[in-house]
Coordinates of N, CA and C in Angstrom, one line a residue:
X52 N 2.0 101.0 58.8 CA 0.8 101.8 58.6 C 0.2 102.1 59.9
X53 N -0.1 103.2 59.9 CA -1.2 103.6 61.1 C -2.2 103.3 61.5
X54 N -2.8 102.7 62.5 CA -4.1 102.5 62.7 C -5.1 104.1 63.3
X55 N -6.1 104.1 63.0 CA -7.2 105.2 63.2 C -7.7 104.6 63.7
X56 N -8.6 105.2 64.7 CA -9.9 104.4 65.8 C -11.5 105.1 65.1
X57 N -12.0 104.2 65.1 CA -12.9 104.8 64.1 C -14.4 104.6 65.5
X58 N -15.7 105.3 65.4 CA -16.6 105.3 66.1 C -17.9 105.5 65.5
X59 N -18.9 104.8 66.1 CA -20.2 104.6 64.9 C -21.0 106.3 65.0
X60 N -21.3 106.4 63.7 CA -21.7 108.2 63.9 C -23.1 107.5 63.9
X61 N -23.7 106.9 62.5 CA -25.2 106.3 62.9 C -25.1 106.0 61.4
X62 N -26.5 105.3 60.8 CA -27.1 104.6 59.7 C -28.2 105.3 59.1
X63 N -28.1 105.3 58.0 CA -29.0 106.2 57.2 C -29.0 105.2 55.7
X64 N -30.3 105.7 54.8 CA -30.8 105.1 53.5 C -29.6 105.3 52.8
X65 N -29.1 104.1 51.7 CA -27.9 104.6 50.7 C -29.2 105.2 49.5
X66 N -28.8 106.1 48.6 CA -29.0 106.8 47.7 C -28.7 106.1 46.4
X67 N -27.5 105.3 46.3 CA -27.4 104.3 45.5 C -27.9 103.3 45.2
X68 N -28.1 102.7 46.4 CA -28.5 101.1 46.5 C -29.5 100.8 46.8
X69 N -30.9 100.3 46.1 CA -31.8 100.4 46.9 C -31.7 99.0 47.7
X70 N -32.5 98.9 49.2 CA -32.7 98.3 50.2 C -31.2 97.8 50.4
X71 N -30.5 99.0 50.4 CA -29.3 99.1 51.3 C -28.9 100.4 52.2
X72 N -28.0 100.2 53.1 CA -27.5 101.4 53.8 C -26.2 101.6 54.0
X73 N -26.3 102.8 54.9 CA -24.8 103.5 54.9 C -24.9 103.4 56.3
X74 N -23.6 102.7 56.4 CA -23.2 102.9 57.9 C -21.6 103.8 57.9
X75 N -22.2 105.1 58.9 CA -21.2 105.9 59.3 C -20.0 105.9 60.1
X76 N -19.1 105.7 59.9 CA -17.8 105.7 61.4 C -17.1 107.0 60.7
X77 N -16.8 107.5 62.3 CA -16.8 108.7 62.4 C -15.2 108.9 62.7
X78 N -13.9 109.2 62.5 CA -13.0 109.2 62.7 C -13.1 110.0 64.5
X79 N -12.2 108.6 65.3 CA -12.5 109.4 66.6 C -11.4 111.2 66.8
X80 N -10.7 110.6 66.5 CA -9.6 112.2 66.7 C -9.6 113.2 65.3
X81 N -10.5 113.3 64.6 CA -10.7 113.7 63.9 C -12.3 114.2 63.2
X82 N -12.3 114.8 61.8 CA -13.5 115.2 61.4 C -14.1 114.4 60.1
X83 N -13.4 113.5 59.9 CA -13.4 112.6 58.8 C -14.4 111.3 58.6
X84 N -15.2 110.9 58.2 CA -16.5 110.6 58.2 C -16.2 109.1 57.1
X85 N -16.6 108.0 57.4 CA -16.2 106.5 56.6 C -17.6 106.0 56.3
X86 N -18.1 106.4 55.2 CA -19.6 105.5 54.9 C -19.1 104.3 54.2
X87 N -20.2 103.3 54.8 CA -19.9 101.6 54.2 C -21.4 101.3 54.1
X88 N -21.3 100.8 52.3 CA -22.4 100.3 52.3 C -23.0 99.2 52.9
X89 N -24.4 98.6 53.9 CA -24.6 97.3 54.2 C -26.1 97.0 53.8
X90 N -25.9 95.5 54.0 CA -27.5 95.0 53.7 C -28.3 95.5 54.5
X91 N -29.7 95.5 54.5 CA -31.1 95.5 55.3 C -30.8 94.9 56.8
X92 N -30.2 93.6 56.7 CA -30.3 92.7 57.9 C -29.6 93.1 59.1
X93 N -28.2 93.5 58.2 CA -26.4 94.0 58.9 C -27.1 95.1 59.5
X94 N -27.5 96.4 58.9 CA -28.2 97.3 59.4 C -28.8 97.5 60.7
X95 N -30.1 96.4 60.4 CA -31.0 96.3 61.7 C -29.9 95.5 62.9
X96 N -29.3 94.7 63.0 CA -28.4 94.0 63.7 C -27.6 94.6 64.5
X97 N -26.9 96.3 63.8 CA -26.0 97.1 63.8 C -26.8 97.9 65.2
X98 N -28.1 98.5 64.3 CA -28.9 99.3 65.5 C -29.5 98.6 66.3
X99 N -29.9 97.0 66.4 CA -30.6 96.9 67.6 C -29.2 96.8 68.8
X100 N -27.8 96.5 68.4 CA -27.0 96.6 69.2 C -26.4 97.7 69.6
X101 N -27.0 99.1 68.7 CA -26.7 100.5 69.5 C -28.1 100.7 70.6
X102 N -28.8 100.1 69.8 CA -30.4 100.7 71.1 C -30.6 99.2 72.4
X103 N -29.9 99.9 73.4 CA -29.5 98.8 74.7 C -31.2 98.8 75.0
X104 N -32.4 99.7 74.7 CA -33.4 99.4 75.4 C -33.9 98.3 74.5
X105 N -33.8 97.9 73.4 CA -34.5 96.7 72.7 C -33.6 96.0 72.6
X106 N -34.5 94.7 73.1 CA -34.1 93.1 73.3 C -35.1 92.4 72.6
X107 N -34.4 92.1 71.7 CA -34.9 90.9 70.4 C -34.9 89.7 71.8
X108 N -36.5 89.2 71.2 CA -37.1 87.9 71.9 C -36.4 86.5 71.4
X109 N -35.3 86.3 70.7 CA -34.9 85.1 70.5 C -33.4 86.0 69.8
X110 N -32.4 85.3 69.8 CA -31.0 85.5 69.2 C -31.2 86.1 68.1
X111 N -30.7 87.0 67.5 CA -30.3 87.2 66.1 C -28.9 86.6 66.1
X112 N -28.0 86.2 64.3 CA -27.0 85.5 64.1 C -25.8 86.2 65.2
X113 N -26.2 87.4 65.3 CA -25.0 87.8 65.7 C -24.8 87.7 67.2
X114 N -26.0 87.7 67.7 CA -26.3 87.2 69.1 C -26.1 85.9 69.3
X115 N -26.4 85.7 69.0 CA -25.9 83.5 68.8 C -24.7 83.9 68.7
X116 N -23.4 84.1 67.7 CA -22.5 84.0 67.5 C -21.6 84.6 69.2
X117 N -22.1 85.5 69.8 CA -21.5 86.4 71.1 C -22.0 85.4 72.2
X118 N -23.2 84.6 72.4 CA -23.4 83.5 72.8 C -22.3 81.9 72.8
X119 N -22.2 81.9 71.5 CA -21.4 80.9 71.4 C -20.1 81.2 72.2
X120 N -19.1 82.4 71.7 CA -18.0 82.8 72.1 C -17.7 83.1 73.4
X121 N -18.4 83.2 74.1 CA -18.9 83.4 75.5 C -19.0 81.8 76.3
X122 N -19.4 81.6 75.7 CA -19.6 79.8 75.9 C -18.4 79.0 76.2
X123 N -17.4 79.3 75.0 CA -16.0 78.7 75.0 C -15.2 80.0 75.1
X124 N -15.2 81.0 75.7 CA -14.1 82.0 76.5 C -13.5 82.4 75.1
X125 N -14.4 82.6 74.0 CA -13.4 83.4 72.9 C -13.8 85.1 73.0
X126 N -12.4 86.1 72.8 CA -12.7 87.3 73.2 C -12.6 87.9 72.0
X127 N -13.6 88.9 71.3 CA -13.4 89.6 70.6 C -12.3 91.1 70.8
X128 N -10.7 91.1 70.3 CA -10.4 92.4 71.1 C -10.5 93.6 70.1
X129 N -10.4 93.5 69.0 CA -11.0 94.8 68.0 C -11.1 93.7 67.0
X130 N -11.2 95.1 65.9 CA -11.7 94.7 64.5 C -11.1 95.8 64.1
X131 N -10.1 95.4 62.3 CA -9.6 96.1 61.9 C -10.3 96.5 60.3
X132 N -10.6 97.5 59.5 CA -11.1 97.7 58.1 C -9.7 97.5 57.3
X133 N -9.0 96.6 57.2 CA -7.4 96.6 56.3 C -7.5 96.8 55.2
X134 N -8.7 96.7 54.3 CA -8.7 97.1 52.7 C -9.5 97.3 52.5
X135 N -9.1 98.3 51.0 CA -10.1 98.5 50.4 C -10.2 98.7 48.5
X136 N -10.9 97.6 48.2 CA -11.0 97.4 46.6 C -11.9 97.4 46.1
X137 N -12.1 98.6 44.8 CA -13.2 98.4 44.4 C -14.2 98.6 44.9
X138 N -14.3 99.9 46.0 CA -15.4 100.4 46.9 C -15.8 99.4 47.3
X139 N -15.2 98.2 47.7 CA -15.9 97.1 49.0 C -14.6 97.0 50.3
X140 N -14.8 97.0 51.5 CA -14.4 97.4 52.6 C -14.0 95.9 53.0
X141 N -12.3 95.2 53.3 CA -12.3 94.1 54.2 C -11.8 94.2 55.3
X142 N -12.1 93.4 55.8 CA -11.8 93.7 57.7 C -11.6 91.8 58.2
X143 N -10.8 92.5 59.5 CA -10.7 91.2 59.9 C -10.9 91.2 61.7
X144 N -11.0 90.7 62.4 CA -11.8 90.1 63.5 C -11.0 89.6 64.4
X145 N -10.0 90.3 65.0 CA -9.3 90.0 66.1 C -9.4 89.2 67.4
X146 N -9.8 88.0 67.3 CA -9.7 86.7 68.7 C -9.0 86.7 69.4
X147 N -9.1 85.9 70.8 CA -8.3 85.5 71.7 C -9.2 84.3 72.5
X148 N -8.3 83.3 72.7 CA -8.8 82.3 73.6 C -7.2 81.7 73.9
X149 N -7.6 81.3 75.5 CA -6.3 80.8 76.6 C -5.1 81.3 76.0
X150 N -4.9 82.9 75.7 CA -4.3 83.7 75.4 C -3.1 83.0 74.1
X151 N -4.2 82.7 73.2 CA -3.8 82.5 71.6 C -4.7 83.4 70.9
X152 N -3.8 84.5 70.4 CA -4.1 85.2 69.8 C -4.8 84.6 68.0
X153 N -6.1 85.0 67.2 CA -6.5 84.6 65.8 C -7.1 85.9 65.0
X154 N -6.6 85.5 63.8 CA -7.3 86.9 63.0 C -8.4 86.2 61.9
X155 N -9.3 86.6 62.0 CA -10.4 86.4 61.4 C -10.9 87.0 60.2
X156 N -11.3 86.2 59.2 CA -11.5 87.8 58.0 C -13.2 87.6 57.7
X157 N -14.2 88.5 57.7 CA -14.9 88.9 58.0 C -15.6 90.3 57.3
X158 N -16.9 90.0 56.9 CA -18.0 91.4 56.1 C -17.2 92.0 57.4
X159 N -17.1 93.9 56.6 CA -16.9 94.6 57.7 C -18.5 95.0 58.3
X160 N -19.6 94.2 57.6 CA -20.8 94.8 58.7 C -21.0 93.7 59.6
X161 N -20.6 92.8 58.9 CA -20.5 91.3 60.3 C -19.7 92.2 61.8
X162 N -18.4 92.9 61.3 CA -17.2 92.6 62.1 C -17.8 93.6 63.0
X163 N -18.3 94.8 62.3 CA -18.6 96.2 63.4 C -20.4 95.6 64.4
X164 N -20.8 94.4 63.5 CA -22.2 94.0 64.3 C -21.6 93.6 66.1
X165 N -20.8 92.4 65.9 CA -20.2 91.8 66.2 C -19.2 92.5 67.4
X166 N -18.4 93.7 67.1 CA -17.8 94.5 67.5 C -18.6 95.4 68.5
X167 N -19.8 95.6 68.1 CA -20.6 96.1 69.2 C -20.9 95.4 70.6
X168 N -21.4 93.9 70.0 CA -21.7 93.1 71.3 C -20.7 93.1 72.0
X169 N -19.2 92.6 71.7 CA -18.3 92.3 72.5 C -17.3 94.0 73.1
X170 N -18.4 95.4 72.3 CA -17.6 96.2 72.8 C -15.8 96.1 72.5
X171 N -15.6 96.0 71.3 CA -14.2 96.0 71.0 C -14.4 97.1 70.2
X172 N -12.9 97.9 70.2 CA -12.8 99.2 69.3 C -12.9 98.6 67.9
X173 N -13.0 99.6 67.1 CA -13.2 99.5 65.7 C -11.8 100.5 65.0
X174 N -11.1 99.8 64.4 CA -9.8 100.6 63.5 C -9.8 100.7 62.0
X175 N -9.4 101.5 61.7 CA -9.0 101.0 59.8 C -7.4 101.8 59.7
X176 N -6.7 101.8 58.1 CA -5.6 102.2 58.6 C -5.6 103.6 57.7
X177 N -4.5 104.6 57.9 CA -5.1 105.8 57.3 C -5.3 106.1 56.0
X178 N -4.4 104.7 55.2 CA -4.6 105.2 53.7 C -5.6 104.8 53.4
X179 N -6.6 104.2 54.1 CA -7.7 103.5 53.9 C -8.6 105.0 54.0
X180 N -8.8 105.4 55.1 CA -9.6 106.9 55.7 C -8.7 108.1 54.4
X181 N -7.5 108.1 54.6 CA -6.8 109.1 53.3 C -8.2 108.9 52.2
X182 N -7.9 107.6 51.2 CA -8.7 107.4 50.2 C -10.2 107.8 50.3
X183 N -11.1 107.2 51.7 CA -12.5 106.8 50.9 C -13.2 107.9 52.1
X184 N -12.3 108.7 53.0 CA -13.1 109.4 54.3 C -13.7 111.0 53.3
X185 N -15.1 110.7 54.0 CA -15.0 112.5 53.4 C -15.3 113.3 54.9
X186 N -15.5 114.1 54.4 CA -15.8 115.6 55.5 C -17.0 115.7 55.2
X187 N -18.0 116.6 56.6 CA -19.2 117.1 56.4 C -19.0 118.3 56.0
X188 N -19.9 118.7 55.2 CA -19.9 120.3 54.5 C -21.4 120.1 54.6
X189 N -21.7 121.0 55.4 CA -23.4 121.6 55.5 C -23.7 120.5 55.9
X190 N -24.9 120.2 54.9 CA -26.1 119.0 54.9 C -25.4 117.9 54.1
X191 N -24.2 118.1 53.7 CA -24.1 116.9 52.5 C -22.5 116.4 52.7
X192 N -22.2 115.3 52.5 CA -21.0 114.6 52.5 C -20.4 114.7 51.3
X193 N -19.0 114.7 51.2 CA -18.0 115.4 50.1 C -16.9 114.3 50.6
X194 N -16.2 113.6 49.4 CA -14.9 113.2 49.8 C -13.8 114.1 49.9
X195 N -12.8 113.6 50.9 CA -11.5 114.5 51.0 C -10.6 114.9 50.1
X196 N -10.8 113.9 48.5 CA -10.2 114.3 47.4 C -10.6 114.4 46.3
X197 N -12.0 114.5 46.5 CA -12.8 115.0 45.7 C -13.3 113.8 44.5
X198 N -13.2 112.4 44.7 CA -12.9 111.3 43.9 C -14.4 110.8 43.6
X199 N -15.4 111.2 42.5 CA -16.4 111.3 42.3 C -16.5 109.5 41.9
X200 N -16.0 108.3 42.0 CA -15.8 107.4 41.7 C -16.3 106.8 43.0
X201 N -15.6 107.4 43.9 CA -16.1 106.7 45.1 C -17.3 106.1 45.5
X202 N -17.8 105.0 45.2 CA -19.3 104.7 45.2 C -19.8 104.6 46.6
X203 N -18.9 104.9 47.6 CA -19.6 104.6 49.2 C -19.7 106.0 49.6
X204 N -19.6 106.9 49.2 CA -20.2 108.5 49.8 C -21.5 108.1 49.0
X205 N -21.9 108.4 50.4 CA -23.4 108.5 50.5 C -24.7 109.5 51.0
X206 N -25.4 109.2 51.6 CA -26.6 110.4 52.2 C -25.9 110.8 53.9
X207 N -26.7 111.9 54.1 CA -26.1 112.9 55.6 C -26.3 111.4 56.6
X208 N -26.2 111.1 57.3 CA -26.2 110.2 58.8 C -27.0 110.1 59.1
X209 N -28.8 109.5 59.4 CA -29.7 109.9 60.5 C -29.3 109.1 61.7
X210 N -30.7 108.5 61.8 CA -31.0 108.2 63.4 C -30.4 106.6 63.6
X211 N -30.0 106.2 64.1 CA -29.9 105.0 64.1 C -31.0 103.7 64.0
X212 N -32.1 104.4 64.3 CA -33.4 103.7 64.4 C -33.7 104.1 62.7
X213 N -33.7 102.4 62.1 CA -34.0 102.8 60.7 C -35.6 103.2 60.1
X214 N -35.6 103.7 59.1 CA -37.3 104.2 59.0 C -38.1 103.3 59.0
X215 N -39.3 103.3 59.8 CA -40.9 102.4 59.5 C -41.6 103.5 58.6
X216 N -41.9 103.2 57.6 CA -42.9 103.9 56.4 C -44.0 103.1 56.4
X217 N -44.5 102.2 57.6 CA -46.0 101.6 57.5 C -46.5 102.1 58.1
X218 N -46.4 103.3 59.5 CA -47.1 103.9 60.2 C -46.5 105.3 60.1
X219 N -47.3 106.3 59.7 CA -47.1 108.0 59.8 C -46.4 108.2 61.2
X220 N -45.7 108.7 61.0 CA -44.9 109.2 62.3 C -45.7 110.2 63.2
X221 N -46.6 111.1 62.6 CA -47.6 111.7 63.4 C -48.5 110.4 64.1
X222 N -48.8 109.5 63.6 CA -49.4 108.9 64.3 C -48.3 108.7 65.6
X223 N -47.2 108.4 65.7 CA -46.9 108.1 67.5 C -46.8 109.2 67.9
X224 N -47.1 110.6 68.1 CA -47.2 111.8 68.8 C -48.3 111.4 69.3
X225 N -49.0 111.2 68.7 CA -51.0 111.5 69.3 C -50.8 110.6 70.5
X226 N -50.0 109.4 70.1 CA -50.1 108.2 71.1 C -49.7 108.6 72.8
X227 N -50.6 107.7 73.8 CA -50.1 108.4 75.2 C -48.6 107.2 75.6
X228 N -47.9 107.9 76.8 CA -46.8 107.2 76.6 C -47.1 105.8 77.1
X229 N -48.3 105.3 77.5 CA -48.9 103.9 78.3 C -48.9 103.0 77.2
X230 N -49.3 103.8 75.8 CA -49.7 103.3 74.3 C -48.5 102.8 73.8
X231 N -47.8 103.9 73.6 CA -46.4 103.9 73.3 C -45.4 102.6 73.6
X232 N -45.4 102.2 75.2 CA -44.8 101.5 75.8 C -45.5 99.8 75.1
X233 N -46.9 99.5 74.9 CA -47.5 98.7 74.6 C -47.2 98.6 73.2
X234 N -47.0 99.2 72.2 CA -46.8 99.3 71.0 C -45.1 98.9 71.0
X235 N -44.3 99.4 71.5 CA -43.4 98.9 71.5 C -42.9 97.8 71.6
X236 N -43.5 97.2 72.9 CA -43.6 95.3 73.5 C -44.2 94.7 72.3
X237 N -45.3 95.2 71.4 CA -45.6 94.6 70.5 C -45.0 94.3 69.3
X238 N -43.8 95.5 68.9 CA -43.0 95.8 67.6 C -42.0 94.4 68.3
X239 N -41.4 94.9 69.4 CA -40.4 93.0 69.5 C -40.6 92.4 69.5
X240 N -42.0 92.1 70.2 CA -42.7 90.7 69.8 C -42.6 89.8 68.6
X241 N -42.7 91.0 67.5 CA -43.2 90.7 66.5 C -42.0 91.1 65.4
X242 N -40.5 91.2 65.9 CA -39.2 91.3 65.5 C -39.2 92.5 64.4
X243 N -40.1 93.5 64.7 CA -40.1 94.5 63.4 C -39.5 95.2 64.4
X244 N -38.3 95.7 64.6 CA -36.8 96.4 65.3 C -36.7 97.6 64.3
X245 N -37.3 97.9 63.2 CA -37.0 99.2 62.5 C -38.3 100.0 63.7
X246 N -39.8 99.9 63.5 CA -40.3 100.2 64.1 C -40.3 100.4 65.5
X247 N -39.8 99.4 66.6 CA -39.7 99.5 67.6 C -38.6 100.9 67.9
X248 N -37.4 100.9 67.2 CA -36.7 101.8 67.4 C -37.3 104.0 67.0
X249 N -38.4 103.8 66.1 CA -39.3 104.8 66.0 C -39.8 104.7 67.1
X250 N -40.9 103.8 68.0 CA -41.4 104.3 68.8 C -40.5 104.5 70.0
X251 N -39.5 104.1 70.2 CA -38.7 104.4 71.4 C -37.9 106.0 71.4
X252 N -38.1 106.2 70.0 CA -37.5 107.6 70.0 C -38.8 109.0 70.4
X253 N -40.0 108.2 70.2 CA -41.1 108.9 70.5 C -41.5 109.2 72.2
X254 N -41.4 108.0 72.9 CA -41.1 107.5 74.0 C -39.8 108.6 74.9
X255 N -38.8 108.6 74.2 CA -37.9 109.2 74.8 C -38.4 110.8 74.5
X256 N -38.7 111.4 73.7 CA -39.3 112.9 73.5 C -40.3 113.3 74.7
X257 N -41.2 112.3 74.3 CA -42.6 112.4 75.3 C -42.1 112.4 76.9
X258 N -41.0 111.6 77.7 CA -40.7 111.5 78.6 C -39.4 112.5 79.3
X259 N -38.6 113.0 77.8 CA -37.6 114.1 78.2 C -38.0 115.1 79.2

């Protein structure tokens, strides 16, 4: 079987699940689109490791975990999605240490968290993408064979920075970018990483 290289498109609300999400991989040589449902946690874990400007003030597990591996010279070299049953996604977690190769099996939101820090590509194999990949059509996601069973097509992709619904989004426009910067220090401080990732997108507008 073939391997496909898959690439993170972004995270958005699942529609199904409540206080879950969809995480997007994007087929790289292709137009084929792989939503996986994950927790709350996986989520935030996922995007503070796409947004290089926020740094959590103490480890998250998955930072500990790239800490430890680092520690004793273990290398993450990909991560593969090898199944799929029952609309749940398994994957396994490709090691190396003093060049002994280990396969690891592993949540595929652990594996792609995980896969971030250590920058290892992300694969699945095609009958995997055949089955569960859809295509973008307009505003809305469609599977490729139309398999209305599929319980992981989910909502369009947003931002990678997941939503804060405690503060009106008009409120950080009004804010000056001095504010902004201060509010921000304050969202890590205070490990609320959905927020901090809104104001840094505010931040980046104001400063474009």
């Amino acid at each position: 079987m073939s391997l496909v290289k898959l690439a993170i498109k972004g995270i958005s609300y699942s529609q199904t699940q409540n206080g879950a999400y969809a995480l997007i991989l994007n087929e790289v040589d292709g137009e084929r689109k792989l939503p996986i449902v994950i927790g709350a946690f996986e989520a935030q874990s996922i995007a503070i490791a796409l947004e290089k400007e926020i740094k959590p003030p103490r480890p998250l597990t998955h930072d500990l975990f790239k800490n430890f591996a680092d520690r004793f010279d273990i290398i993450v070299k990909q991560v593969i999605i090898h199944k799929l049953v029952d609309g749940v996604f398994y994957s396994s977690i490709i090691c190396e240490r003093d060049k002994i190769e280990e396969i690891i099996d592993a949540r595929t939101s652990d594996a792609i968290a995980l896969a971030l820090r250590f920058n290892a590509p992300i694969f699945t194999y095609k009958n995997i993408l055949d089955k569960a990949g859809v295509y973008l059509k307009g505003n809305t996601m469609e599977p490729e064979n139309a398999v209305e069973e599929n319980d992981a097509v989910l909502s369009t992709p947003e931002t990678f920075g997941l939503e804060d619904t405690s503060v009106p989004k008009d409120s950080y426009s009004s804010k000056s970018v001095q504010e902004l910067y201060e509010m921000l220090n304050e969202a890590v401080q205070n490990e609320d990483y959905e927020k901090a990732a809104k104001i840094r997108d505010e931040i980046s507008k104001k400063e474009s």
